[in-house]
Coordinates of C-alpha atoms and ligand atoms in Angstrom, one line a residue:
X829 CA 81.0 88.7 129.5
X830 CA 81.1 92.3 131.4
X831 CA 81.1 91.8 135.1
X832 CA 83.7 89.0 136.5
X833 CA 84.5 88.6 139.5
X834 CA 87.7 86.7 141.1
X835 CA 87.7 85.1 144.2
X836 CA 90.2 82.8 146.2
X837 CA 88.8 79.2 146.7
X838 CA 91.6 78.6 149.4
X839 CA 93.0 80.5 152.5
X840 CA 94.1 83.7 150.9
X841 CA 97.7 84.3 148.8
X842 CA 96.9 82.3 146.0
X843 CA 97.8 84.7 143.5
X844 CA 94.5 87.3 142.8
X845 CA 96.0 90.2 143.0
X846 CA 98.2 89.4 139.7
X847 CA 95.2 87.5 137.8
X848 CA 93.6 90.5 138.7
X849 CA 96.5 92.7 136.7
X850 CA 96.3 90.4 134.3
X851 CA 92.3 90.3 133.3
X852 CA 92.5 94.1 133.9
X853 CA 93.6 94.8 130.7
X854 CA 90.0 93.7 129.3
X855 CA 88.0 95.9 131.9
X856 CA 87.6 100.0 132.5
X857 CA 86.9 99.2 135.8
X858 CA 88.1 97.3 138.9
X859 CA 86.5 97.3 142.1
X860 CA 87.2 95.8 145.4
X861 CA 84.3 94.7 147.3
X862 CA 85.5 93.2 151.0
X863 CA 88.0 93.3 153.4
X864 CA 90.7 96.0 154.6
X865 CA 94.5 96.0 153.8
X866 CA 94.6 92.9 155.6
X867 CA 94.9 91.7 151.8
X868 CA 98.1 92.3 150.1
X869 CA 97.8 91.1 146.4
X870 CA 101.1 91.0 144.7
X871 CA 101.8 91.8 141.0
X872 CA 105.1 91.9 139.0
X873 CA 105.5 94.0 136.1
X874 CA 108.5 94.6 134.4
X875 CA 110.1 93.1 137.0
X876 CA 108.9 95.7 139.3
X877 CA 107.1 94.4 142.3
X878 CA 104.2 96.1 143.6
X879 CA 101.7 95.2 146.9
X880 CA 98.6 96.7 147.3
X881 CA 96.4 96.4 150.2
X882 CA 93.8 98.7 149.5
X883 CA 93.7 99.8 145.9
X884 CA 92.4 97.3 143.4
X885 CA 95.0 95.1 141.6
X886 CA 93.7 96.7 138.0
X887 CA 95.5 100.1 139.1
X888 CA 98.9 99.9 137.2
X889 CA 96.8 98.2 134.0
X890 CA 96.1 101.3 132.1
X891 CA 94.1 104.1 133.3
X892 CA 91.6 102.1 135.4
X893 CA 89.0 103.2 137.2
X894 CA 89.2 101.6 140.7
X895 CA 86.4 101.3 143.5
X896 CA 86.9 100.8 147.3
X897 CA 83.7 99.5 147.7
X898 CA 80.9 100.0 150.4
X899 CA 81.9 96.5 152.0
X900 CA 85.2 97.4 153.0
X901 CA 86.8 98.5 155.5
X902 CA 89.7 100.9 155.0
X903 CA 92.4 102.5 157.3
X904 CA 92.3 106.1 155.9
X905 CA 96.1 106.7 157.0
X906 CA 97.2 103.7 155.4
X907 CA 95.3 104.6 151.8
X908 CA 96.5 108.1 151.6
X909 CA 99.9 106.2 152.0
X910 CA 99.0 103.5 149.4
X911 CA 98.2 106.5 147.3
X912 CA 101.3 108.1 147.9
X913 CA 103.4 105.4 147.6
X914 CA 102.2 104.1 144.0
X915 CA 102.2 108.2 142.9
X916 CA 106.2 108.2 143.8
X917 CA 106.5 105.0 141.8
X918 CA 104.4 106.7 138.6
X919 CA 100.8 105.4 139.3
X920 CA 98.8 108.7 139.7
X921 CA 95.2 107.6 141.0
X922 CA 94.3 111.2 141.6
X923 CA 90.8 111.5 139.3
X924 CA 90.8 107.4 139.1
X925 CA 90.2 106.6 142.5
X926 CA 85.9 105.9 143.7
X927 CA 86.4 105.4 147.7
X928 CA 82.4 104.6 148.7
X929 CA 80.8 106.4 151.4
X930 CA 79.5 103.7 152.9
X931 CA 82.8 101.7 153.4
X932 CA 83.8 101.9 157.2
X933 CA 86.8 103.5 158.6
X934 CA 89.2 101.2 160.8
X935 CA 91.0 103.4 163.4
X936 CA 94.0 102.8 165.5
X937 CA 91.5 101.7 168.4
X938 CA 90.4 98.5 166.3
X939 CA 94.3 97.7 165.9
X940 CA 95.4 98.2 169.2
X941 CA 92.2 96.0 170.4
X942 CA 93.0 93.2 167.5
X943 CA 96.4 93.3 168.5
X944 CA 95.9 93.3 172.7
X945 CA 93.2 90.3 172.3
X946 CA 95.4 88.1 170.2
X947 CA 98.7 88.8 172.4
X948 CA 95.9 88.1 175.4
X949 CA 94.8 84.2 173.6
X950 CA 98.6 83.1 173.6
X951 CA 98.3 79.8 172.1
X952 CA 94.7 80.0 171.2
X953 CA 94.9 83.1 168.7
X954 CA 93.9 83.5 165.4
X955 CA 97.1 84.8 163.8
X956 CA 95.2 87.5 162.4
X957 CA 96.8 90.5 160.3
X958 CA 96.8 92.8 163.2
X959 CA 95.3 95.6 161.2
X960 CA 91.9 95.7 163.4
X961 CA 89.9 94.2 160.6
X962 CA 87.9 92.1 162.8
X963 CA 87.5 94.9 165.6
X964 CA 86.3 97.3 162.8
X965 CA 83.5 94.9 161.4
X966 CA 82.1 94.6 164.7
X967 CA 81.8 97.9 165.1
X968 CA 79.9 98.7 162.1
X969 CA 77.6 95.4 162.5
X970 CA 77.1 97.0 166.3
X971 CA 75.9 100.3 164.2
X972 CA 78.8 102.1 166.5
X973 CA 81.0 102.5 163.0
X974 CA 82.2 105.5 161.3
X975 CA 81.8 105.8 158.0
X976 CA 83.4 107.8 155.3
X977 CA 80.1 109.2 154.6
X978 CA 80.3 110.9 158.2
X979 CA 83.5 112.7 157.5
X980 CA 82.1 115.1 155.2
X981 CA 80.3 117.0 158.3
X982 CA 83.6 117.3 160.5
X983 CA 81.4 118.5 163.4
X984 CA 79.1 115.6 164.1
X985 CA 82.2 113.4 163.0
X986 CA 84.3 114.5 165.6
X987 CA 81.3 114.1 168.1
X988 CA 81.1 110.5 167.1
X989 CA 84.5 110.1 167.3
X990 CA 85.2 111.1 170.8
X991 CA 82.6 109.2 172.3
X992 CA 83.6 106.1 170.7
X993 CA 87.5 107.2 171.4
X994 CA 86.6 107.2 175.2
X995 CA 84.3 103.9 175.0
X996 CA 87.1 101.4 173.4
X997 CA 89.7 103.0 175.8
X998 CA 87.7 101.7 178.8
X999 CA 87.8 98.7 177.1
X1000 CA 91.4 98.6 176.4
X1001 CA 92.0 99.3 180.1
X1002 CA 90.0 97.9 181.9
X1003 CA 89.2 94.5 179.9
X1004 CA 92.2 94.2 177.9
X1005 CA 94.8 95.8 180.7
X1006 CA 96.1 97.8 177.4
X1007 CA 97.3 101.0 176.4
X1008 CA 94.7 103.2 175.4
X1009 CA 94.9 105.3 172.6
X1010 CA 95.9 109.3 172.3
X1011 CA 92.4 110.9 171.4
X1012 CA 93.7 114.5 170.9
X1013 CA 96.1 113.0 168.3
X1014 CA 94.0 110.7 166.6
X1015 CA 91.3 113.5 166.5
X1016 CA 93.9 116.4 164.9
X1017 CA 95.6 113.7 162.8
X1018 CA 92.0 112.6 161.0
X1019 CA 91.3 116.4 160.8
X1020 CA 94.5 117.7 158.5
X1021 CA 93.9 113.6 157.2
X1022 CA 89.8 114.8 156.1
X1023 CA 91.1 117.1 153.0
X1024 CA 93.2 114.3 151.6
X1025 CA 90.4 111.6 151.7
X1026 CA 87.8 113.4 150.6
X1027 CA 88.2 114.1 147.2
X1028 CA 88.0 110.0 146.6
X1029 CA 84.9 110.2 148.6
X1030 CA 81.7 109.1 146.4
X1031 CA 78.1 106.7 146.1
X1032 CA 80.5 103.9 144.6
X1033 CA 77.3 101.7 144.1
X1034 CA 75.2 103.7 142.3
X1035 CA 78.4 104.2 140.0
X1036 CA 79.2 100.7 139.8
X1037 CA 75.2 100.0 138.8
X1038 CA 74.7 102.4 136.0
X1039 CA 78.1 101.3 134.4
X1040 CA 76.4 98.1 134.8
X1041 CA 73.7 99.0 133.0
X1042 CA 75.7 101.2 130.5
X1043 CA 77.2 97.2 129.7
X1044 CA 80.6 98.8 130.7
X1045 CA 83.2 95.6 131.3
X1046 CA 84.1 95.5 135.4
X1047 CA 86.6 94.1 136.7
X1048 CA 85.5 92.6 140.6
X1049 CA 88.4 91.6 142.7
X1050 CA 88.1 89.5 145.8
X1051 CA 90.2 89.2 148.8
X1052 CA 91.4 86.6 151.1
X1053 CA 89.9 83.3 150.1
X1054 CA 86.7 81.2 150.7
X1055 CA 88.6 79.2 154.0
X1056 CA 88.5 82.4 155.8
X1057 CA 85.2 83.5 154.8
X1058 CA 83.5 84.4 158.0
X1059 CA 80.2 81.8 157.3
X1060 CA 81.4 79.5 155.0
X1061 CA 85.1 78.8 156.1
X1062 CA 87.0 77.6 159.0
X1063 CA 85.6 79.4 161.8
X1064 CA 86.7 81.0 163.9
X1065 CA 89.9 80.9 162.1
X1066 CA 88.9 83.4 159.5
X1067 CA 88.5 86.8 158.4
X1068 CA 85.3 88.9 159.6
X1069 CA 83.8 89.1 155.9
X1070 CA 82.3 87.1 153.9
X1071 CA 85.1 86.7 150.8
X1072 CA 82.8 84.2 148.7
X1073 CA 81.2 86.2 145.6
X1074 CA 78.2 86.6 147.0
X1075 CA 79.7 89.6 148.5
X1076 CA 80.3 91.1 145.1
X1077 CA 76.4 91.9 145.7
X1078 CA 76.1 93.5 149.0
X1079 CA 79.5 94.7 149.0
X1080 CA 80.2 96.1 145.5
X1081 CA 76.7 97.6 144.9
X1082 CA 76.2 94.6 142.4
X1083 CA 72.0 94.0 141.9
X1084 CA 71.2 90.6 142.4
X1085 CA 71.9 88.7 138.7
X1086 CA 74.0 90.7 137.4
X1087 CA 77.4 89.1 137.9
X1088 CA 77.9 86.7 134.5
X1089 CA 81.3 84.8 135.4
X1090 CA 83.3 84.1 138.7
X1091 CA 86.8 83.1 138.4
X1092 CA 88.7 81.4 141.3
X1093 CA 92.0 81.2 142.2
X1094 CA 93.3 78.6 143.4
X1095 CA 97.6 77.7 143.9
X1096 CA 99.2 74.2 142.1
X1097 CA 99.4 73.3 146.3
X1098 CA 97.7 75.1 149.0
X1099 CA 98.9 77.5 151.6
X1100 CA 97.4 79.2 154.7
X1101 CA 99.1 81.8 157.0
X1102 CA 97.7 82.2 160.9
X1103 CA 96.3 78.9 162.8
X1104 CA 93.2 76.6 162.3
X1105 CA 93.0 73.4 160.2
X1106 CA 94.6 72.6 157.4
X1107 CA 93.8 69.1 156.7
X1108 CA 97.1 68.2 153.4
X1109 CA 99.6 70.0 155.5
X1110 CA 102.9 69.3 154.5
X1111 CA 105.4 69.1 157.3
X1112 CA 109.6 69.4 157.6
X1113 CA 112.1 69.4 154.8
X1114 CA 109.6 69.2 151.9
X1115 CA 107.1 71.8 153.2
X1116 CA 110.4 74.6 153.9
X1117 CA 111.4 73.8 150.6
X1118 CA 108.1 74.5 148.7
X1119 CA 108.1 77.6 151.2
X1120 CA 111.3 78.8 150.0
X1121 CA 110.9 77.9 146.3
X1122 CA 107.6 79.6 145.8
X1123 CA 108.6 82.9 148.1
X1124 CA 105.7 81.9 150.7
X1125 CA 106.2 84.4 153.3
X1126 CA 103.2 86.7 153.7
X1127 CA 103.1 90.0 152.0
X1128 CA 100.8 91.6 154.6
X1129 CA 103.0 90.8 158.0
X1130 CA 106.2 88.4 156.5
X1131 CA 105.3 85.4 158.4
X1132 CA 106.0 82.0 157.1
X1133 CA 102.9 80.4 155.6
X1134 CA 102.2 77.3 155.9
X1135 CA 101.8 74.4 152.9
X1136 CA 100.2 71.4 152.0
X1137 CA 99.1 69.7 149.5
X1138 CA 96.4 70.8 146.5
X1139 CA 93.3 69.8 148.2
X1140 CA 90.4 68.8 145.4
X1141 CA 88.3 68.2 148.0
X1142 CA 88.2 71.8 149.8
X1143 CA 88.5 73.3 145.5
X1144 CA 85.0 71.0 145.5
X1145 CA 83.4 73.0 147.9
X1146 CA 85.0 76.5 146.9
X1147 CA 83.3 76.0 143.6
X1148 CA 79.8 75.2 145.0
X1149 CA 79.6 78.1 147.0
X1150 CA 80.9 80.3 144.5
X1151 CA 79.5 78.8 141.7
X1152 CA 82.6 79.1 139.6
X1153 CA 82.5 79.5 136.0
X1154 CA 86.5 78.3 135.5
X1155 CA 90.0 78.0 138.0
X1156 CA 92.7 79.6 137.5
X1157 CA 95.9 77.9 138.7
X1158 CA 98.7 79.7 139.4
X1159 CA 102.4 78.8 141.2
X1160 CA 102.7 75.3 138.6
X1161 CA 106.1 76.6 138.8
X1162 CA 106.7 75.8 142.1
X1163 CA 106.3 72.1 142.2
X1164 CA 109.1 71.7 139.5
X1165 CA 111.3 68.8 141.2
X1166 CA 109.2 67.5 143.5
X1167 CA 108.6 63.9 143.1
X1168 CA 106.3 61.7 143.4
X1169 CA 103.1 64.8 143.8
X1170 CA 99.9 63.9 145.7
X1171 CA 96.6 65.6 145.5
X1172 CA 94.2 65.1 148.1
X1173 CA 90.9 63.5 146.5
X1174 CA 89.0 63.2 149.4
X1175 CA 88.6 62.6 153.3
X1176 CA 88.0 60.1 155.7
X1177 CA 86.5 61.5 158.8
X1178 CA 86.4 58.5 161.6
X1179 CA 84.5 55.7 159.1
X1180 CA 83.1 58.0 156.6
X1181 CA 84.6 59.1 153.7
X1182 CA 83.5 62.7 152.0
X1183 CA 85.1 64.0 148.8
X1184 CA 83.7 67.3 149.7
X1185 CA 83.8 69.7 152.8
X1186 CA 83.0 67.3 155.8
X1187 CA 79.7 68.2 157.4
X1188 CA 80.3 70.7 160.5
X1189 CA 82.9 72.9 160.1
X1190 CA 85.0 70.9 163.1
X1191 CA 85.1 67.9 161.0
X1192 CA 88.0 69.2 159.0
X1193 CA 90.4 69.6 161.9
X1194 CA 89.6 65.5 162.5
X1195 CA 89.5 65.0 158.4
X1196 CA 92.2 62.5 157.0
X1197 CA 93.3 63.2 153.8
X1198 CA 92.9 60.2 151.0
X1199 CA 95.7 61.2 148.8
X1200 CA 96.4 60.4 144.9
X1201 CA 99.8 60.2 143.4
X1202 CA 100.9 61.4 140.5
X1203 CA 104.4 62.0 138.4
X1204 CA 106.2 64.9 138.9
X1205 CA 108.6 66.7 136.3
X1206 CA 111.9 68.2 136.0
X1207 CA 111.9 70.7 133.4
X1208 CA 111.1 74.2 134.6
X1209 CA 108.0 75.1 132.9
X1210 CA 108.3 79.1 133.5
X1211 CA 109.0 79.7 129.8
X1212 CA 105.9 78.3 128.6
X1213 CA 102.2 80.0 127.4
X1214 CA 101.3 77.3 125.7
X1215 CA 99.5 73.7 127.3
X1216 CA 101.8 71.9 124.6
X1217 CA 104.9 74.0 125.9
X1218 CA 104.6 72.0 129.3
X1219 CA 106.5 69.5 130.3
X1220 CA 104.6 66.3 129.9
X1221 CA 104.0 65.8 133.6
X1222 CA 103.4 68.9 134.6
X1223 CA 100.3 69.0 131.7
X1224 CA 98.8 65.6 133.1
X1225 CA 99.2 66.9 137.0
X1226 CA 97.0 70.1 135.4
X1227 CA 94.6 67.9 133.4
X1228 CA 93.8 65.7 136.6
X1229 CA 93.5 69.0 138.6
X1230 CA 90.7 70.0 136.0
X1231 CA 89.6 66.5 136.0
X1232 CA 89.0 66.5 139.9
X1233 CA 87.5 69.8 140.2
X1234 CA 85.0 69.0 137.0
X1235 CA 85.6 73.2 135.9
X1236 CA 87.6 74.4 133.1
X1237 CA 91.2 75.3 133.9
X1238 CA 91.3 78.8 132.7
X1239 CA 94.6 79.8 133.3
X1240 CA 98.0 78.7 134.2
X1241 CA 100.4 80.4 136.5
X1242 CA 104.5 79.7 135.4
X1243 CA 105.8 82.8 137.1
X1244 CA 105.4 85.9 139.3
X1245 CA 105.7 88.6 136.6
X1246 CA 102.3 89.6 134.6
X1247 CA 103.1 87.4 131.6
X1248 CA 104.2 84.3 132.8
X1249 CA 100.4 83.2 132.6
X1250 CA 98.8 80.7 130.3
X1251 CA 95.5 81.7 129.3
X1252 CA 92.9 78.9 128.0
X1253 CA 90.2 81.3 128.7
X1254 CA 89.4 85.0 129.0
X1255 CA 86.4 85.5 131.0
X1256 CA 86.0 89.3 129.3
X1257 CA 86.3 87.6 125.8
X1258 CA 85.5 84.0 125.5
Ligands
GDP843 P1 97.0 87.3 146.6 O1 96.8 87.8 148.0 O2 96.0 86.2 146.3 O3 97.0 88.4 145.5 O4 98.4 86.6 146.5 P2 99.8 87.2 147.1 O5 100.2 88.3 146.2 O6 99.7 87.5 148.5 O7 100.7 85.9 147.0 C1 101.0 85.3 145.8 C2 102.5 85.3 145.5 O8 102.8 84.4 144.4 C3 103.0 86.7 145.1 O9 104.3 86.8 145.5 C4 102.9 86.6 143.6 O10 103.9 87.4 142.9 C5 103.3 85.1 143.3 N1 102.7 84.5 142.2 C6 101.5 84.6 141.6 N2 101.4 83.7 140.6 C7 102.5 83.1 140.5 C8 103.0 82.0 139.6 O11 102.2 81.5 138.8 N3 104.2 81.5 139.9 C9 105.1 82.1 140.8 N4 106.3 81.5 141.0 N5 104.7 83.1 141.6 C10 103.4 83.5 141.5
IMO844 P1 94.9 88.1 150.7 O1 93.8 89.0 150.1 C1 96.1 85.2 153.7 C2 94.1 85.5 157.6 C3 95.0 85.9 158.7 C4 94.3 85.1 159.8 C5 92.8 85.4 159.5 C6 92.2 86.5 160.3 O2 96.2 88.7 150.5 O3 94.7 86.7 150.1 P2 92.3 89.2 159.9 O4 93.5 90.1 160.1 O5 91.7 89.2 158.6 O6 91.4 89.3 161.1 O7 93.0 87.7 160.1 O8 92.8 85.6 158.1 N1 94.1 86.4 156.4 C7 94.8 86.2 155.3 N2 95.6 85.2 154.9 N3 95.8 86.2 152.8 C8 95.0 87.2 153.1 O9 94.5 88.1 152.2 C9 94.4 87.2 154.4 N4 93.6 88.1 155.0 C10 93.4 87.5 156.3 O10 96.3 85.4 158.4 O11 94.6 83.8 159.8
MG845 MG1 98.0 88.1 149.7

């Protein structure tokens, strides 16, 4: 197949970023489709860690070319630093790098708003990133947003600029009782910022449809995860894009039809970071000590995230709505010790029992989980890229995964780093 995408079928974190690395290899190009640097997708390589939050995960596989696509929204200041950083580490991007001129810009107004209305909702906030993703979607769905496409004529820019500069400090003060923000600076910083940016600055969808057409193999990488998907997951506690692959369409410049496989991703347990419901959460000594075992502290902001259980009832749902061709599991690693494990199979909500999503999105915060037991193992199963190298447990626990879900199991995480991946089957190839 040529065009796959990956998507997350849970809250977010469960291991794209280095799938992404992974299946890179087999594609000349990688785009990202939604969302800000609100994701941070992790991959390990060499035992080198890298996060990126903006650049697609396929950067540091080869010379890739890498797409921000028109349905993101990107903090110009933190990409030219992105950029930056990964230079000073050896990853030049510089004649690699499609940024679309239709993806929005999210400036320091957004994140001082974000940040001013979560502090204001005190118990009742989302948790969100902080990076003004949410305040920056509005904003373009309000047709107030500035696009890169508007930085090329600095003049009517700037115009732009200043009037919605002096609109969302009125806000701030007066609604929000916040700081405003400095105008003059912003203004001069984006200026000297302009000749930096621009170079990446290009119609990323009619690139990404005639490589299409020219049967080139693309690479699309989803963030966040189908829970935070601003229609189909837990509202409000969500992101404000749509992260299902659907988006691959609208957001990467994909026609309609022309996306042959989606993989999702999907951890050995589940994990959320930020509030909402979260139906097989797992609390005290057991839940810390998964926490602490598989390293889950976000990468974006380093808070704790929370875990539970695998839930075969939310993956259920994740692949209806993304129609998923196979699941990749990652973080089987993890779960080495723990004894007995339960999946969740399904939900009772009051008298009825689902084995799906629970009609009306509130019903999950009331949903019961009906759990299932099953063996654990002992053995650490890092070493293995083989099914048959597994330890016997830890292949059944897998198998009723893939039983439960009724997709293939594509791929099997045993580690952080690149190769600690067993692959069953390669979207690009098989
Ligand atoms: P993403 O946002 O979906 O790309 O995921 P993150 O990078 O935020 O979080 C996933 C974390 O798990 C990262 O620290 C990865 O390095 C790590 N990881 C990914 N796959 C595996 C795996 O199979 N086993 C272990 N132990 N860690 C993994
Ligand atoms: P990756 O791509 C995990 C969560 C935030 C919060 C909610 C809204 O690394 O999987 P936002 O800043 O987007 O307005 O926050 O969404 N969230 C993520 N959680 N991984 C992510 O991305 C996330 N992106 C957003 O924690 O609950
Ligand atoms: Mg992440």
């Amino acid at each position: 197949m040529n065009t796959v995408a990956v998507v997350g079928t849970q809250w977010g974190d469960e291991g794209k970023g280095k799938i992404v690395d992974l299946l890179a290899a087999d594609a000349e190009i990688v785009v990202r489709f939604q969302g800000g640097n609100n994701a941070a997708h992790t991959l390990v390589i060499g035992g080198e860690k890298f996060v990126l939050r903006l650049v697609p995960s396929g950067a540091l596989n080869g010379e890739k070319i890498c797409v921000i696509g028109g349905g993101m929204v990107v903090n110009a200041f933190a990409l030219i630093e992105e950029i930056a950083n990964l230079k000073r580490r050896g990853v030049d991007l510089a004649g690699r790098l499609k940024l679309s001129f239709d993806a929005h810009m999210v400036m320091p107004y957004h994140i001082a708003i974000d940040r001013s209305r979560e502090s204001r909702l005190g118990k009742r906030a989302i948790g969100t990133t902080g990076f003004g993703i949410g305040p920056a979607y509005e904003d373009k769905i309000a047709r107030q947003g500035l696009r890169f496409d508007d930085l090329i004529d600095w003049k009517s820019f700037k115009d732009k600029l200043d009037r919605n500069i002096k609109e969302k400090n009125l806000y701030l003060k007066a609604v929000l009782k916040a700081k405003p923000i400095d105008g003059k600076t912003l203004i001069a910083e984006l200026h000297k910022l302009r000749r930096l940016i621009l170079p990446y600055v290009t119609d990323t969808s009619a690139y990404v449809a005639r490589s299409i057409d020219e049967g080139r193999k693309i690479l699309f990488e989803g963030a966040h995860g189908t829970m935070l998907d601003i229609d189909y997951g837990t509202y409000p506690f969500v992101t404000s894009s749509n992260c299902i692959a659907s988006a691959v369409y609208a957001g990467g410049g994909v026609p309609p039809g022309k996306l042959d496989a989606v993989l999702g991703i999907s951890k050995a347990y589940t994990t959320r970071v930020g509030a909402g419901p979260f139906p097989t959460e797992i609390y005290g000594y057991l839940g810390d000590s998964i926490r602490e075992e598989g390293v889950e502290f976000g990468s974006a902001t380093g808070r704790p995230r929370r875990i539970g259980w695998f839930d075969a009832a939310l993956a259920r749902y994740a692949i209806r709505v993304n129609g998923l061709w196979g699941l990749a599991l990652t973080k089987l690693d993890v779960l080495t010790g723990i004894n007995p494990l339960k999946i969740c199979v399904g939900y009772k909500v009051g008298k009825e029992a689902y084995d799906t999503m629970p009609p009306g999105r509130n019903a999950l915060a009331k949903a019961k989980p009906i759990y299932e037991e099953i063996p654990g193992w002992d053995e650490k199963p890092d070493a293995a890229r083989t099914l048959d190298e597994l330890p016997r447990d830890a292949l059944r626990y897998i198998e009723r995964l893939g039983e439960l879900c009724g997709v293939p199991i594509a791929m099997v995480g045993v580690g952080a780093s690149r190769d600690a991946t067993i692959i069953l089957k390669n979207p690009f190839r098989d």
